[in-house]
XYZ file of N, CA and C in Angstrom:
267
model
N 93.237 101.171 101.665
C 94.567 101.559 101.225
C 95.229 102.415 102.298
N 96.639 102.225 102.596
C 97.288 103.563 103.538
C 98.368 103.301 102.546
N 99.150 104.039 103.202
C 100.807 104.920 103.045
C 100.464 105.797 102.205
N 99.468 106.546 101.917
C 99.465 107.971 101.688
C 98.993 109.011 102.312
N 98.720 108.738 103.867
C 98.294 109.720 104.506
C 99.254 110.538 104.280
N 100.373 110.551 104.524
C 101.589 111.685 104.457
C 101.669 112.711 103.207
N 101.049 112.508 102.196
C 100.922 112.981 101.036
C 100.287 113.838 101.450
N 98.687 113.664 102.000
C 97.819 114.643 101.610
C 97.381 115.719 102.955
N 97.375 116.856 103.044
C 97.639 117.681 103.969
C 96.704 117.679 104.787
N 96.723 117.818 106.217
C 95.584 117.762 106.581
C 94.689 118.935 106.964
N 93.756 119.143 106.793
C 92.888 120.292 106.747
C 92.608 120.879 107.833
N 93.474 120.031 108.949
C 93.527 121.424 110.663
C 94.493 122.316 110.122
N 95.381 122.021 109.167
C 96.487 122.569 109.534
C 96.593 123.939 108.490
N 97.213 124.894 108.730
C 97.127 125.825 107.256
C 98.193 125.455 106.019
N 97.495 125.956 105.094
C 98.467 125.608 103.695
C 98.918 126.733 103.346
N 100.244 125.753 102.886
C 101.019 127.478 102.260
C 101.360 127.360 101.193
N 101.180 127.701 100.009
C 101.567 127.949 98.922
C 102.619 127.750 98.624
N 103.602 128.889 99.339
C 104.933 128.716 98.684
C 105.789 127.796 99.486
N 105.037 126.880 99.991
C 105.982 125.938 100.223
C 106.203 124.376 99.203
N 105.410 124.799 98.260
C 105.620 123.785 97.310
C 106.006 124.399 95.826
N 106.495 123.417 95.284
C 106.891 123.718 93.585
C 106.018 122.810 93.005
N 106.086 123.598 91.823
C 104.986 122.742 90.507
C 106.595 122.657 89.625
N 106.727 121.688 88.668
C 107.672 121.689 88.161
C 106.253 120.660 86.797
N 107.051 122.029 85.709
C 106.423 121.162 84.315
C 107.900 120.492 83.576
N 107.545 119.074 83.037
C 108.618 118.618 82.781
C 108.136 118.111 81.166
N 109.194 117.957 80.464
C 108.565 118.080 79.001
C 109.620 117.168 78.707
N 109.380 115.736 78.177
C 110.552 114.719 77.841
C 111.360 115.177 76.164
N 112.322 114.940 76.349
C 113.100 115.419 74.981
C 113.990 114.394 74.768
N 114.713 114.652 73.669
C 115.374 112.841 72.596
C 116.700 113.113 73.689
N 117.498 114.496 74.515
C 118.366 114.288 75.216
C 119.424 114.440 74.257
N 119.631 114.749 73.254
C 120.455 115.035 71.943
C 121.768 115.718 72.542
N 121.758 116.940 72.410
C 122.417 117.843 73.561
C 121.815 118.926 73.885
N 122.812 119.339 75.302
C 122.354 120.734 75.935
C 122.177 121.982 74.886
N 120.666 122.493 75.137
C 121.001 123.955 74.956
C 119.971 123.467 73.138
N 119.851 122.604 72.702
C 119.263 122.101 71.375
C 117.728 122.144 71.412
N 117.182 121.789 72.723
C 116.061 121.379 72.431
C 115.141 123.070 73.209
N 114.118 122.917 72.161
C 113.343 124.071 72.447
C 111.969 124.117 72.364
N 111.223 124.662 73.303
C 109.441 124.536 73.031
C 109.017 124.877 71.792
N 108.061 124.592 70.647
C 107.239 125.701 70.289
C 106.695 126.835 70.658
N 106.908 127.775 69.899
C 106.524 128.999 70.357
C 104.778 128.708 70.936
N 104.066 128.665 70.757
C 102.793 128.592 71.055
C 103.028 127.820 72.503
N 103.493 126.586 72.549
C 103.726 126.011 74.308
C 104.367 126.745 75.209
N 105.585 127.645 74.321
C 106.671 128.839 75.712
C 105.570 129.690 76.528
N 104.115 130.238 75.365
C 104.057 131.179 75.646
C 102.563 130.636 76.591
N 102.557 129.759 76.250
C 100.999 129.054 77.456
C 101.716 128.736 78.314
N 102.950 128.034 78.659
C 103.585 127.952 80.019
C 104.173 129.007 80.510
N 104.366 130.176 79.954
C 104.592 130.784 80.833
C 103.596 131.776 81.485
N 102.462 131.958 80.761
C 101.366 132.197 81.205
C 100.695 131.740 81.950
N 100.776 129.946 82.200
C 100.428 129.196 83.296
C 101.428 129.576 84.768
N 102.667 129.574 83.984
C 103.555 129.791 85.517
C 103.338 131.392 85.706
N 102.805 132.470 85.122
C 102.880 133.645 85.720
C 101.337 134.004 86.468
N 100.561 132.796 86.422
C 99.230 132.484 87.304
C 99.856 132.080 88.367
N 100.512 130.884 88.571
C 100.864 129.911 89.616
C 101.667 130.610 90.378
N 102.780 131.854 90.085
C 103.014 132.689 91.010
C 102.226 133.433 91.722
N 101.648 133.865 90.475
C 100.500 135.239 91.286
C 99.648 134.755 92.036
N 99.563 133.183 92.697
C 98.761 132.536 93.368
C 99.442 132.428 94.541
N 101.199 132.323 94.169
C 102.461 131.974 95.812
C 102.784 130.577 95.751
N 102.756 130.021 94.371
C 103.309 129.019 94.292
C 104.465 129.098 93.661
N 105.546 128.222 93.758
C 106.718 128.623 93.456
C 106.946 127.239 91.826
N 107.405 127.913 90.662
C 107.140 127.492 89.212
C 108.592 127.181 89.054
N 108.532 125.886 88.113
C 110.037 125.727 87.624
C 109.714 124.570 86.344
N 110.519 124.991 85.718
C 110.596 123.754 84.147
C 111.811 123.427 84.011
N 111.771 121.432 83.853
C 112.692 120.754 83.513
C 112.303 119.823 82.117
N 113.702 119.814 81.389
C 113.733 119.191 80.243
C 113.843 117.558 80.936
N 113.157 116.148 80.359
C 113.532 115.084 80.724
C 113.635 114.126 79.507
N 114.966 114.014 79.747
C 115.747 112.953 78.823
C 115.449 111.920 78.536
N 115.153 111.398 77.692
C 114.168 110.362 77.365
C 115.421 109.158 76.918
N 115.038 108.066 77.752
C 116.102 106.934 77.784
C 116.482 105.952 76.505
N 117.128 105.962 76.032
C 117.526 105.309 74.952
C 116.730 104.021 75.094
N 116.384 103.300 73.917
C 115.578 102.210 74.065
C 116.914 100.980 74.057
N 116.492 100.168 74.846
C 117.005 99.353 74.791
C 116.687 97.744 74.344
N 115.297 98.047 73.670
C 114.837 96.548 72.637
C 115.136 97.777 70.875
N 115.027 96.451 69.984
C 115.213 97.026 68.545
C 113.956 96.364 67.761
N 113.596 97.245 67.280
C 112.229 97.114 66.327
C 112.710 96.863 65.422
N 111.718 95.814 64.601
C 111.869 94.640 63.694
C 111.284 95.791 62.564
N 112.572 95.115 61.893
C 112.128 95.938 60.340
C 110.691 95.682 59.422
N 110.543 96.943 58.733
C 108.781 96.875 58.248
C 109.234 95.904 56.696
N 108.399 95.110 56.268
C 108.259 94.686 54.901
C 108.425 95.682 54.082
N 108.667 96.123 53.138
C 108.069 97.141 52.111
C 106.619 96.202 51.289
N 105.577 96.760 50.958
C 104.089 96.709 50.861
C 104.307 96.318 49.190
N 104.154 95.211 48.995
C 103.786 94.507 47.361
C 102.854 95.527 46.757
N 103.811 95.877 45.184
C 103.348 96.853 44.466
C 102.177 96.514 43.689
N 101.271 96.961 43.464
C 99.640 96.330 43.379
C 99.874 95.999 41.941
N 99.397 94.948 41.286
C 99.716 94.169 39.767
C 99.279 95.287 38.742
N 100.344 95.456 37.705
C 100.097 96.231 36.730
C 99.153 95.973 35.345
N 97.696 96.673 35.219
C 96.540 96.065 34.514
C 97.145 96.534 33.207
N 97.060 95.156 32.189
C 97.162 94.888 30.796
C 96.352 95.982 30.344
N 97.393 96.956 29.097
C 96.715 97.786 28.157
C 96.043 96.921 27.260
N 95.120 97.581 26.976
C 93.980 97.119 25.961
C 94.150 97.816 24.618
């Protein structure tokens, strides 16, 4: 395989941290701005992840990604035959 030498750094050379971004991206319905929001329990692990990834010299950023309208249409469900009603005795 090639065309990824360029990707991966090469190990004469020194690495620097802050020359790259981590970007966490979290897909959302794209509804509107300013609507969509983490769970509290995910705000507070990402930002605990990104206040590692600094304190390491990496540089942290989060984007919302808009999740594309579908463009096939799903076939409607049957409704499920109501199971036969047993003769009182």
């Amino acid at each position: 395989m090639t065309g990824y030498q360029s990707l991966v750094v090469d190990s004469s050379t020194p690495f620097s941290e802050s020359a790259h971004l981590i970007v966490y991206g979290v897909i959302c319905s794209g509804v509107a701005a300013g609507t969509n929001r983490l769970p509290f329990f995910s705000l507070v692990t990402f930002r605990q992840a990104a206040n590692e990834l600094r304190a390491l010299g990496y540089k942290c950023a989060f984007a919302w990604i808009a999740k594309p309208a579908s463009t096939t249409t799903k076939a409607k469900r049957k409704p499920k035959a109501s199971p036969p009603i047993a003769a009182a005795a």
